[in-house]
Coordinates of C-alpha atoms in Angstrom, one line a residue:
Chain A
X1 CA -48.4 26.8 44.8
X2 CA -49.1 27.7 40.5
X3 CA -47.2 26.8 38.5
X4 CA -45.2 29.7 36.0
X5 CA -46.8 30.2 32.6
X6 CA -44.2 30.4 29.5
X7 CA -45.3 34.0 27.6
X8 CA -44.3 32.8 24.0
X9 CA -44.8 34.7 20.7
X10 CA -45.8 32.6 17.6
X11 CA -44.3 35.1 15.7
X12 CA -40.6 33.7 16.6
X13 CA -39.4 30.5 15.7
X14 CA -36.1 31.2 17.3
X15 CA -37.2 32.2 20.0
X16 CA -39.4 29.4 20.5
X17 CA -37.0 26.6 20.0
X18 CA -34.6 28.5 22.2
X19 CA -36.9 28.2 25.5
X20 CA -37.8 24.7 24.5
X21 CA -33.9 23.9 23.7
X22 CA -34.3 22.2 27.6
X23 CA -36.9 20.0 26.9
X24 CA -36.3 19.0 23.1
X25 CA -33.0 18.2 23.7
X26 CA -32.4 13.9 24.9
X27 CA -29.7 12.1 25.8
X28 CA -25.8 12.7 24.4
X29 CA -25.7 10.0 22.4
X30 CA -21.8 8.9 21.6
X31 CA -21.1 7.9 17.5
X32 CA -17.8 6.7 15.6
X33 CA -17.3 7.9 12.3
X34 CA -15.1 6.5 11.0
X35 CA -11.9 5.4 10.1
X36 CA -13.6 3.8 6.7
X37 CA -15.8 5.9 6.2
X38 CA -17.0 7.9 2.2
X39 CA -16.7 10.7 3.7
X40 CA -14.1 10.9 5.8
X41 CA -11.2 11.2 3.4
X42 CA -9.9 8.4 4.4
X43 CA -9.0 6.8 7.8
X44 CA -9.2 9.2 9.9
X45 CA -11.5 8.2 13.0
X46 CA -13.9 11.1 14.6
X47 CA -14.9 10.2 18.6
X48 CA -18.6 12.5 17.9
X49 CA -21.1 13.4 20.9
X50 CA -24.5 14.3 19.5
X51 CA -27.0 16.6 20.9
X52 CA -30.1 15.1 18.6
X53 CA -28.6 16.1 15.6
X54 CA -26.0 19.0 17.3
X55 CA -22.6 18.5 17.7
X56 CA -21.5 19.0 21.5
X57 CA -17.4 17.0 20.9
X58 CA -15.2 15.7 18.5
X59 CA -11.9 14.1 18.3
X60 CA -9.9 13.7 15.5
X61 CA -8.5 9.6 16.0
X62 CA -5.4 9.1 14.3
X63 CA -2.6 7.4 12.7
X64 CA -4.8 4.0 10.5
X65 CA -1.7 4.8 8.6
X66 CA 1.0 5.7 10.1
X67 CA 3.8 4.0 8.5
X68 CA 7.2 5.3 10.1
X69 CA 7.9 7.2 7.7
X70 CA 10.5 9.7 9.7
X71 CA 12.2 6.1 11.1
X72 CA 12.7 4.9 7.9
X73 CA 14.5 7.8 6.9
X74 CA 17.1 7.7 9.5
X75 CA 17.7 4.0 8.1
X76 CA 18.0 4.9 3.8
X77 CA 20.1 7.1 1.7
X78 CA 19.3 10.4 0.9
X79 CA 18.3 9.5 -2.2
X80 CA 16.5 6.2 -1.4
X81 CA 13.9 8.1 0.7
X82 CA 12.4 9.9 -2.3
X83 CA 10.0 7.0 -3.5
X84 CA 9.0 7.8 0.4
X85 CA 7.9 10.8 -0.2
X86 CA 5.4 9.8 -2.6
X87 CA 3.4 8.9 0.1
X88 CA 2.6 11.0 2.1
X89 CA 0.2 13.5 0.1
X90 CA -0.1 11.4 -2.6
X91 CA -2.3 13.1 -4.6
X92 CA 0.0 14.9 -5.1
X93 CA 3.3 13.4 -5.0
X94 CA 5.9 15.2 -7.2
X95 CA 5.6 18.2 -4.6
X96 CA 6.7 16.2 -1.8
X97 CA 9.3 14.5 -4.2
X98 CA 10.4 18.7 -4.5
X99 CA 10.0 19.8 -1.9
X100 CA 12.0 17.1 0.4
X101 CA 14.9 18.0 -2.5
X102 CA 15.1 21.2 -2.1
X103 CA 15.2 20.1 2.3
X104 CA 18.3 18.4 1.2
X105 CA 19.8 20.8 -1.5
X106 CA 19.3 23.9 1.4
X107 CA 22.0 21.2 3.7
X108 CA 24.1 21.1 0.8
X109 CA 23.9 24.4 0.0
X110 CA 23.8 22.8 -3.9
X111 CA 22.6 25.8 -6.7
X112 CA 19.9 24.2 -9.2
X113 CA 20.4 24.8 -13.1
X114 CA 16.5 27.4 -13.9
X115 CA 16.2 24.5 -16.3
X116 CA 15.7 22.2 -13.3
X117 CA 13.9 24.4 -11.1
X118 CA 11.5 25.9 -14.1
X119 CA 10.3 21.8 -14.4
X120 CA 10.3 22.1 -10.8
X121 CA 7.9 24.0 -10.9
X122 CA 5.5 22.8 -13.1
X123 CA 5.9 19.4 -11.5
X124 CA 3.9 21.5 -8.1
X125 CA 2.0 23.2 -10.3
X126 CA 0.8 20.2 -12.2
X127 CA 0.5 18.2 -8.6
X128 CA -1.4 21.0 -7.4
X129 CA -4.4 20.8 -9.7
X130 CA -4.2 17.7 -9.7
X131 CA -4.8 17.9 -6.4
X132 CA -7.1 20.9 -5.3
X133 CA -9.3 19.3 -9.2
X134 CA -10.0 16.0 -6.8
X135 CA -10.4 18.0 -3.2
X136 CA -12.9 20.1 -4.4
X137 CA -14.5 16.9 -6.4
X138 CA -14.7 15.2 -3.3
X139 CA -15.8 18.5 -1.8
X140 CA -18.6 19.0 -4.3
X141 CA -19.4 15.8 -4.0
X142 CA -19.5 15.7 0.2
X143 CA -22.7 19.0 -0.8
X144 CA -24.1 16.0 -2.6
X145 CA -23.3 18.2 -6.4
X146 CA -22.4 14.6 -7.7
X147 CA -21.5 16.1 -11.1
X148 CA -18.7 18.0 -10.3
X149 CA -16.8 15.4 -9.0
X150 CA -17.2 13.1 -12.7
X151 CA -16.1 16.6 -14.9
X152 CA -12.5 17.0 -12.2
X153 CA -11.6 13.6 -12.3
X154 CA -11.8 13.0 -16.3
X155 CA -9.3 16.4 -15.7
X156 CA -7.5 14.4 -13.8
X157 CA -7.6 12.2 -15.8
X158 CA -5.5 14.2 -18.3
X159 CA -3.1 15.0 -16.4
X160 CA -1.9 11.2 -14.8
X161 CA -1.6 10.5 -19.0
X162 CA 1.2 13.8 -18.5
X163 CA 2.6 12.6 -15.2
X164 CA 3.1 9.5 -16.1
X165 CA 4.6 10.7 -18.9
X166 CA 7.0 12.4 -17.9
X167 CA 8.2 10.3 -15.2
X168 CA 7.4 7.0 -16.3
X169 CA 4.2 6.2 -13.9
X170 CA 1.0 7.5 -13.8
X171 CA 0.2 7.6 -8.9
X172 CA 4.1 7.5 -6.8
X173 CA 6.0 9.4 -8.8
X174 CA 9.4 9.6 -7.2
X175 CA 10.4 12.1 -9.9
X176 CA 13.5 14.2 -8.4
X177 CA 16.7 13.1 -6.9
X178 CA 19.5 15.5 -4.7
X179 CA 20.2 18.1 -7.3
X180 CA 18.1 17.8 -10.4
X181 CA 15.3 15.4 -11.6
X182 CA 15.6 12.0 -12.7
X183 CA 15.4 12.6 -16.3
X184 CA 15.4 15.8 -18.4
X185 CA 11.5 16.3 -20.5
X186 CA 10.3 14.4 -23.0
X187 CA 9.8 16.3 -26.4
X188 CA 7.2 17.4 -27.8
X189 CA 5.6 17.4 -23.7
X190 CA 5.4 21.1 -22.5
X191 CA 2.8 21.8 -25.2
X192 CA 1.0 19.2 -24.4
X193 CA 0.5 20.6 -21.5
X194 CA 0.5 23.6 -22.1
X195 CA -2.6 22.5 -24.4
X196 CA -3.7 20.7 -21.7
X197 CA -4.6 23.8 -19.2
X198 CA -5.8 25.6 -21.8
X199 CA -8.2 23.0 -21.6
X200 CA -9.0 22.9 -17.7
X201 CA -9.8 27.1 -18.2
X202 CA -13.3 26.6 -19.7
X203 CA -13.5 23.2 -17.6
X204 CA -12.8 25.6 -14.2
X205 CA -15.5 28.2 -15.3
X206 CA -18.1 25.4 -15.5
X207 CA -17.5 24.1 -12.4
X208 CA -18.1 27.7 -11.4
X209 CA -21.8 28.2 -12.8
X210 CA -22.9 24.8 -11.2
X211 CA -21.0 25.5 -8.0
X212 CA -20.4 29.2 -6.6
X213 CA -23.7 30.6 -6.6
X214 CA -25.5 27.4 -6.3
X215 CA -27.9 28.2 -3.8
X216 CA -27.5 24.2 -2.2
X217 CA -24.0 24.4 -2.3
X218 CA -23.9 28.3 -0.8
X219 CA -26.4 27.2 2.4
X220 CA -24.5 23.4 2.3
X221 CA -20.5 26.2 3.2
X222 CA -21.3 29.5 3.8
X223 CA -21.0 31.1 7.3
X224 CA -20.1 26.9 8.2
X225 CA -16.5 26.3 10.7
X226 CA -15.5 29.6 10.0
X227 CA -12.1 30.0 11.0
X228 CA -11.0 33.7 12.3
X229 CA -7.3 34.6 11.7
X230 CA -6.2 34.3 15.0
X231 CA -7.8 31.2 15.5
X232 CA -6.1 29.7 12.3
X233 CA -2.0 31.3 13.3
X234 CA -2.7 29.9 16.5
X235 CA -3.7 26.3 15.5
X236 CA -1.2 26.8 12.4
X237 CA -2.9 26.1 9.7
X238 CA -1.1 26.7 6.2
X239 CA -1.9 26.6 2.7
X240 CA -5.2 27.3 1.8
X241 CA -6.9 26.5 5.3
X242 CA -4.8 29.5 6.1
X243 CA -6.2 32.5 3.4
X244 CA -9.6 31.4 3.6
X245 CA -9.0 32.9 6.6
X246 CA -7.4 36.0 5.1
X247 CA -4.0 35.1 5.8
X248 CA -2.5 36.4 3.4
X249 CA 0.9 33.6 3.4
X250 CA 1.8 32.1 0.7
X251 CA 5.2 30.9 1.1
X252 CA 6.0 31.0 -2.9
X253 CA 5.8 34.8 -2.6
X254 CA 6.9 35.0 1.2
X255 CA 10.2 32.6 0.8
X256 CA 10.6 32.1 -3.0
X257 CA 12.5 28.9 -3.7
X258 CA 12.9 26.7 -7.3
X259 CA 12.7 30.7 -8.9
X260 CA 9.4 31.1 -8.0
X261 CA 9.4 34.9 -7.6
X262 CA 10.2 35.2 -11.4
X263 CA 6.4 33.8 -12.0
X264 CA 3.4 36.8 -12.1
X265 CA 0.9 35.4 -9.8
X266 CA -1.7 36.5 -7.2
X267 CA -2.8 34.7 -3.7
X268 CA -5.9 34.7 -3.5
X269 CA -6.9 35.7 0.4
X270 CA -10.7 34.4 1.9
X271 CA -12.6 37.0 4.2
X272 CA -13.9 35.8 6.2
X273 CA -12.4 32.0 6.8
X274 CA -15.5 29.3 5.9
X275 CA -16.0 26.4 4.0
X276 CA -18.1 28.7 1.3
X277 CA -14.0 30.9 1.4
X278 CA -12.1 27.8 1.6
X279 CA -14.1 26.6 -1.5
X280 CA -13.7 29.9 -3.4
X281 CA -9.7 29.6 -2.3
X282 CA -8.7 26.5 -3.5
X283 CA -10.9 27.9 -7.6
X284 CA -8.9 31.0 -7.9
X285 CA -5.8 29.1 -6.9
X286 CA -6.8 26.9 -9.3
X287 CA -6.3 29.2 -12.5
X288 CA -3.3 30.7 -10.7
X289 CA -1.7 27.1 -11.1
X290 CA -2.8 27.2 -15.1
X291 CA -0.8 31.3 -15.1
X292 CA 3.0 29.8 -13.6
X293 CA 2.6 27.1 -15.6
X294 CA 2.1 28.7 -19.1
X295 CA 5.2 31.5 -17.6
X296 CA 7.5 28.4 -16.9
X297 CA 6.6 26.8 -20.5
X298 CA 7.0 29.8 -21.7
X299 CA 10.4 31.1 -20.5
X300 CA 12.0 27.7 -20.1
X301 CA 15.4 27.6 -20.2
X302 CA 18.3 25.7 -21.9
X303 CA 21.2 23.7 -19.9
X304 CA 20.9 20.9 -18.1
X305 CA 18.2 19.7 -15.9
X306 CA 21.2 18.8 -12.4
X307 CA 23.4 20.2 -10.9
X308 CA 26.4 19.2 -12.8
X309 CA 29.2 20.4 -10.3
X310 CA 27.5 18.1 -7.4
X311 CA 29.4 14.7 -7.6
X312 CA 29.3 13.8 -4.5
X313 CA 25.6 14.0 -4.3
X314 CA 24.2 13.7 -8.0
X315 CA 24.8 10.3 -9.9
X316 CA 25.9 10.5 -13.1
X317 CA 23.6 9.9 -16.6
X318 CA 24.3 6.0 -16.9
X319 CA 25.8 6.5 -20.6
X320 CA 28.8 7.8 -18.8
X321 CA 28.4 5.7 -16.7
X322 CA 28.6 2.6 -18.4
X323 CA 32.0 4.7 -20.7
X324 CA 33.8 6.2 -18.2
X325 CA 35.9 4.4 -15.6
X326 CA 35.5 8.3 -12.8
X327 CA 31.8 8.2 -13.4
X328 CA 31.0 4.3 -12.9
X329 CA 33.3 4.4 -9.4
X330 CA 31.5 7.8 -8.5
X331 CA 27.8 5.7 -9.5
X332 CA 28.4 3.4 -7.2
X333 CA 30.0 5.0 -4.5
X334 CA 26.6 7.2 -4.4
X335 CA 24.6 4.0 -4.5
X336 CA 26.1 2.2 -1.8
X337 CA 27.3 5.3 0.5
X338 CA 24.1 7.2 -0.6
X339 CA 24.6 11.5 -0.7
X340 CA 27.8 12.8 0.9
X341 CA 26.0 15.6 3.1
X342 CA 28.0 18.5 5.2
X343 CA 26.4 18.0 9.1
X344 CA 24.0 20.8 9.7
X345 CA 20.3 21.2 10.8
X346 CA 17.9 22.5 8.1
X347 CA 14.1 22.8 7.9
X348 CA 12.7 24.0 4.5
X349 CA 9.0 24.2 4.2
X350 CA 7.3 24.4 0.3
X351 CA 4.0 25.4 -0.3
X352 CA 2.3 22.5 -1.4
X353 CA -1.9 21.7 -2.2
X354 CA -2.9 21.2 1.5
X355 CA -0.5 23.6 2.4
X356 CA 3.2 24.0 4.4
X357 CA 4.8 20.7 3.9
X358 CA 8.2 20.9 5.9
X359 CA 11.4 18.9 6.2
X360 CA 13.3 19.3 9.7
X361 CA 16.7 17.0 8.9
X362 CA 19.4 16.8 11.3
X363 CA 22.3 15.1 9.9
X364 CA 26.0 14.5 11.1
X365 CA 27.7 14.0 7.9
X366 CA 27.4 10.8 5.6
X367 CA 25.0 9.5 3.1
X368 CA 21.9 9.1 6.0
X369 CA 20.0 11.8 8.1
X370 CA 20.5 11.0 11.1
X371 CA 17.3 12.5 12.1
X372 CA 14.1 13.5 9.5
X373 CA 11.2 14.5 11.0
X374 CA 8.3 15.4 8.5
X375 CA 5.8 18.4 9.3
X376 CA 2.5 17.2 7.7
X377 CA -0.1 19.8 6.3
X378 CA -2.5 17.4 6.6
X379 CA -2.3 17.0 10.7
X380 CA -2.3 20.6 11.1
X381 CA -5.9 21.1 9.6
X382 CA -7.1 18.4 11.3
X383 CA -5.6 19.6 14.6
X384 CA -8.6 22.4 14.7
X385 CA -11.7 19.9 14.3
X386 CA -12.0 19.8 17.7
X387 CA -12.3 23.4 18.5
X388 CA -15.2 24.2 14.6
X389 CA -16.7 21.2 14.6
X390 CA -19.4 21.2 17.9
X391 CA -21.6 23.2 18.1
X392 CA -22.5 22.3 13.1
X393 CA -25.5 19.6 12.9
X394 CA -23.5 16.4 12.4
X395 CA -24.5 16.7 8.2
X396 CA -22.0 19.4 8.8
X397 CA -19.5 17.3 9.8
X398 CA -18.3 16.1 6.1
X399 CA -18.4 19.2 4.3
X400 CA -16.0 20.5 6.7
X401 CA -13.4 17.7 6.5
X402 CA -14.1 18.2 2.6
X403 CA -13.2 21.7 2.9
X404 CA -10.2 21.4 5.3
X405 CA -8.5 19.1 2.1
X406 CA -6.3 17.0 4.0
X407 CA -4.9 13.0 2.9
X408 CA -4.3 10.6 5.7
X409 CA -1.1 9.5 4.1
X410 CA 0.0 12.7 5.1
X411 CA -1.5 13.2 8.8
X412 CA -0.3 9.7 9.6
X413 CA 2.8 9.2 8.0
Chain B
X1 CA 17.9 38.5 11.4
X2 CA 20.9 40.0 13.2
X3 CA 19.1 42.2 15.0
X4 CA 16.1 39.5 16.6
X5 CA 19.0 37.7 17.5
X6 CA 20.4 41.4 19.7
X7 CA 17.5 41.8 21.7
X8 CA 16.9 38.1 22.2
X9 CA 19.8 37.2 23.4
X10 CA 19.3 41.2 25.4
X11 CA 16.0 39.8 27.4
X12 CA 17.6 36.9 27.1
X13 CA 21.0 36.2 28.1
X14 CA 21.0 32.4 28.6
X15 CA 18.9 31.9 25.2
X16 CA 22.7 31.4 23.7
X17 CA 23.6 30.6 19.0
X18 CA 23.1 27.8 17.7
X19 CA 24.6 26.0 15.4
X20 CA 22.2 25.9 12.3
X21 CA 22.4 25.9 7.9
X22 CA 19.9 28.5 7.3
X23 CA 17.4 30.1 10.7
X24 CA 18.4 31.2 12.9
X25 CA 18.7 29.0 15.8
X26 CA 18.8 29.0 19.8
X27 CA 19.4 27.1 22.6
X28 CA 17.1 28.0 25.0
X29 CA 17.3 26.4 28.9
X30 CA 13.9 24.7 29.9
X31 CA 13.0 27.1 32.5
X32 CA 12.7 30.0 30.3
X33 CA 11.4 28.5 27.7
X34 CA 7.7 29.9 28.2
X35 CA 8.7 33.2 28.9
X36 CA 10.6 33.0 26.1
X37 CA 8.1 31.7 23.8
X38 CA 5.9 34.0 24.7
X39 CA 8.2 37.0 24.3
X40 CA 8.8 35.5 20.7
X41 CA 5.0 35.4 20.1
X42 CA 3.9 38.8 21.2
X43 CA 7.0 41.4 21.2
X44 CA 9.6 39.8 17.9
X45 CA 6.4 38.8 16.6
X46 CA 6.5 34.7 15.8
X47 CA 2.4 33.9 16.0
X48 CA 3.1 30.9 14.3
X49 CA 4.1 28.1 16.3
X50 CA 5.0 25.4 12.5
X51 CA 6.6 22.2 14.0
X52 CA 7.5 20.9 17.4
X53 CA 9.8 17.6 17.0
X54 CA 12.6 15.3 18.8
X55 CA 15.9 14.3 18.6
X56 CA 17.4 11.5 19.8
X57 CA 21.0 12.3 20.7
X58 CA 21.9 8.2 21.4
X59 CA 24.7 8.5 23.6
X60 CA 25.0 11.9 24.1
X61 CA 24.2 13.8 27.5
X62 CA 21.5 15.3 27.4
X63 CA 19.7 13.0 25.8
X64 CA 16.9 15.0 23.8
X65 CA 16.8 17.9 22.2
X66 CA 13.2 18.9 22.3
X67 CA 13.3 21.4 18.9
X68 CA 11.0 24.1 17.9
X69 CA 10.2 25.4 14.4
X70 CA 8.4 29.6 15.1
X71 CA 7.9 31.3 11.3
X72 CA 6.9 34.5 11.9
X73 CA 3.7 35.9 9.4
X74 CA 5.0 40.2 8.3
X75 CA 9.2 38.7 8.7
X76 CA 8.6 35.4 6.5
X77 CA 11.0 33.7 8.3
X78 CA 11.6 30.4 10.3
X79 CA 13.1 31.0 13.9
X80 CA 14.4 27.6 15.4
X81 CA 14.6 26.5 19.4
X82 CA 16.2 23.5 20.9
X83 CA 15.5 22.5 24.1
X84 CA 17.0 20.2 26.0
X85 CA 15.0 17.2 28.3
X86 CA 17.4 17.3 32.0
X87 CA 16.9 13.2 32.3
X88 CA 17.8 10.9 29.6
X89 CA 15.1 8.1 31.7
X90 CA 12.3 9.4 32.1
X91 CA 13.1 13.0 29.7
X92 CA 10.6 15.6 29.9
X93 CA 9.8 18.8 29.3
X94 CA 7.4 22.0 29.8
X95 CA 4.4 22.0 27.1
X96 CA 3.8 25.3 25.4
X97 CA -0.1 24.8 24.7
X98 CA -0.7 27.8 26.3
X99 CA 0.7 29.8 24.2
X100 CA 0.3 28.1 21.2
X101 CA -3.1 25.3 20.8
X102 CA -1.1 23.9 17.3
X103 CA 1.1 22.7 20.3
X104 CA -1.0 20.4 21.8
X105 CA -1.2 17.7 19.3
X106 CA 2.4 18.0 18.1
X107 CA 3.3 17.9 20.7
X108 CA 1.8 14.5 22.2
X109 CA 3.5 13.1 18.2
X110 CA 6.9 13.7 20.3
X111 CA 5.5 11.4 23.5
X112 CA 4.8 9.2 21.3
X113 CA 7.9 8.7 19.4
X114 CA 10.0 9.6 21.5
X115 CA 8.3 9.3 24.7
X116 CA 9.2 12.7 25.8
X117 CA 6.3 13.9 29.3
X118 CA 5.0 17.2 29.2
X119 CA 4.2 18.8 32.2
X120 CA 0.4 21.0 31.7
X121 CA -0.8 19.3 28.1
X122 CA -4.4 18.7 28.5
X123 CA -4.6 15.4 27.0
X124 CA -1.2 13.8 27.0
X125 CA -1.8 10.3 25.4
X126 CA -0.5 8.6 22.2
X127 CA -1.6 10.0 18.7
X128 CA 0.1 7.8 16.1
X129 CA 0.4 4.4 18.3
X130 CA -2.5 2.9 20.0
X131 CA -2.7 3.6 23.6
X132 CA -0.9 0.5 25.7
X133 CA 1.6 0.5 22.8
X134 CA 4.3 0.0 24.7
X135 CA 7.5 1.3 22.7
X136 CA 9.3 4.5 21.9
X137 CA 9.6 4.5 17.8
X138 CA 11.9 7.3 17.4
X139 CA 14.1 6.3 20.6
X140 CA 17.2 4.9 18.1
X141 CA 17.5 1.4 20.0
X142 CA 14.3 0.8 18.5
X143 CA 14.9 -1.5 15.2
X144 CA 13.4 -0.4 12.0
X145 CA 12.7 -3.7 12.6
X146 CA 10.3 -3.2 14.5
X147 CA 9.2 -5.2 17.7
X148 CA 7.1 -7.7 17.8
X149 CA 4.0 -6.8 20.4
X150 CA 0.3 -7.1 21.5
X151 CA -2.0 -6.0 19.3
X152 CA -4.4 -3.8 21.2
X153 CA -7.4 -5.1 22.8
X154 CA -10.7 -6.3 21.5
X155 CA -13.5 -3.5 22.0
X156 CA -15.7 -5.1 24.6
X157 CA -17.4 -2.1 24.8
X158 CA -18.7 -2.1 21.1
X159 CA -19.3 -5.5 21.6
X160 CA -21.7 -5.2 24.8
X161 CA -23.7 -2.9 22.5
X162 CA -24.2 -4.3 19.6
X163 CA -22.9 -7.7 19.7
X164 CA -20.0 -6.9 17.5
X165 CA -16.5 -7.8 17.8
X166 CA -13.8 -5.6 17.1
X167 CA -10.7 -6.8 16.9
X168 CA -6.9 -4.6 15.4
X169 CA -6.6 -5.4 11.3
X170 CA -3.5 -7.7 11.6
X171 CA -0.6 -5.5 10.6
X172 CA 0.9 -8.0 8.6
X173 CA 0.8 -6.4 4.7
X174 CA 1.8 -4.7 1.8
X175 CA 4.2 -5.7 -0.4
X176 CA 6.9 -6.7 1.0
X177 CA 4.6 -9.2 3.4
X178 CA 4.1 -12.0 0.9
X179 CA 3.6 -14.3 3.8
X180 CA 1.6 -13.6 6.9
X181 CA 1.9 -14.5 10.4
X182 CA 6.0 -14.4 9.6
X183 CA 8.3 -12.0 12.1
X184 CA 8.7 -9.2 10.1
X185 CA 12.7 -9.4 9.7
X186 CA 11.5 -11.9 7.8
X187 CA 9.6 -10.9 5.6
X188 CA 10.9 -7.7 4.9
X189 CA 13.8 -7.4 3.1
X190 CA 15.2 -4.2 4.3
X191 CA 14.8 -5.0 7.8
X192 CA 17.0 -8.7 7.5
X193 CA 19.2 -6.5 6.4
X194 CA 20.6 -4.4 10.0
X195 CA 23.5 -5.8 11.8
X196 CA 22.7 -5.7 15.0
X197 CA 26.0 -5.6 17.0
X198 CA 26.9 -6.3 20.2
X199 CA 26.3 -2.6 21.7
X200 CA 23.0 -2.9 19.9
X201 CA 20.9 -6.2 20.3
X202 CA 18.6 -7.3 18.8
X203 CA 16.2 -6.7 21.7
X204 CA 14.1 -9.5 21.9
X205 CA 13.2 -13.1 20.0

């Protein structure tokens, strides 16, 4: 018997590799990555199956940060739950506060004064800047560009000082109340925010020059984990991950809330949906956010920062509580029984830095929600991993994770 | 929005509209769910399934409703579907994974938290709690303080391969639990305030 000898052209390395595929690749190896791993950005665990260096299966395991936020919400009044929303996407707590407050206000059909809405818009956009700065910094670090992380963290530090001045806390802000915000902006704060966004833009440009045409960064990200438009929609991706795949959905434009329709900004859309596009979309969103912040500062209306007519919902001002009997009683009722909400079902999604954060509230009336479901964008971003990761190299996994920009506090709730 | 309602109800007379504060909402019978979803996705352009969750109505019959939220990219509008589970003892629901792959994890979470089994789901396992966990925490009878349970067993597979013991970390910790080892009801002030009524006694203990 003669053995057939394969003809291999020496010039075509790719074809050679393909022919030898069967022999070169050995047994499959299963690898458990995480839940404590620097590249998984939190307590995510990936069960990988590797064929040599190539990922053939990727199964995310979540739940390591599950705290039962939804159960907790059913057992406390609407205002008491505000601090828990800080701990969802803990990289943008202000945006979570606002999303939750608006969801409850929609249930009560509350009209929020324009000043409060403008303050909330500034909060949301600063939160987006803060979250994207961190997201881009660690993403660049995952691809080997350590410097960018230092640049972005310097800016975040300035932002945290601004948050501290506004809310009293750097990290867990709990700034909104049902029907308004906790306190008005401090004297001169808007000016300092303006200074900050002015100083941010040159830094964004600098990051741009460090990364956007960087050959190493391009090779690590271009064409990696491309998500098609159809897949992005079918898997329920939202936010920058969805827009990078070419879907023009931005809830700030499409279902405007908190007065977003007054602001002029553009929505960046990707074309290929790969890791590089997700990077580009976030970079542009940083710039657009600064535009919105500037407009909000310019147009900041005067007036109350909470809904004054919402007597059964919003606690009165502290000085009035201490001097007037009626307000004292009102405050007592709200603290002990919670804001009195009508019965009904409401679903509200806000365009958060990580995607659409949704709250589904079922109320039977009274101060405590009967059921509160948190629709977490990171949860949905991660469910596509088992589809996009196979076929890539093991070293691409941190890049893919970085590009999806998720946060486990929100994913596990 | 009225138009959607008209179109949907003309096509499926069994679909009733449901009270809602914001978006159009419908009650769908379980046997028509897949048809309705396919129609909404393909003909009415509700291409995105944004959320699946459930509500435990406690002593009302039917006890469990599964709630779906859909989003239409072209209309920029949401839509809510509610489907009641027929059996309160062993609740189940048809899976919409074949229509939206996004439903996979959402339905696993509903199963994990409420114990609603999804028929024809490709991977019906718990997602947030560990596999051997015996309770369904978001059911109304489950106490806020939690129920003491066995932690996940040691990972014997890893021990055999590497000689390293992989055991679950203790669940106590964090700001409320200064003294580890105590039951959570004593360490968590809010949990201690939970009033167990005659109708709703604290399980175990």
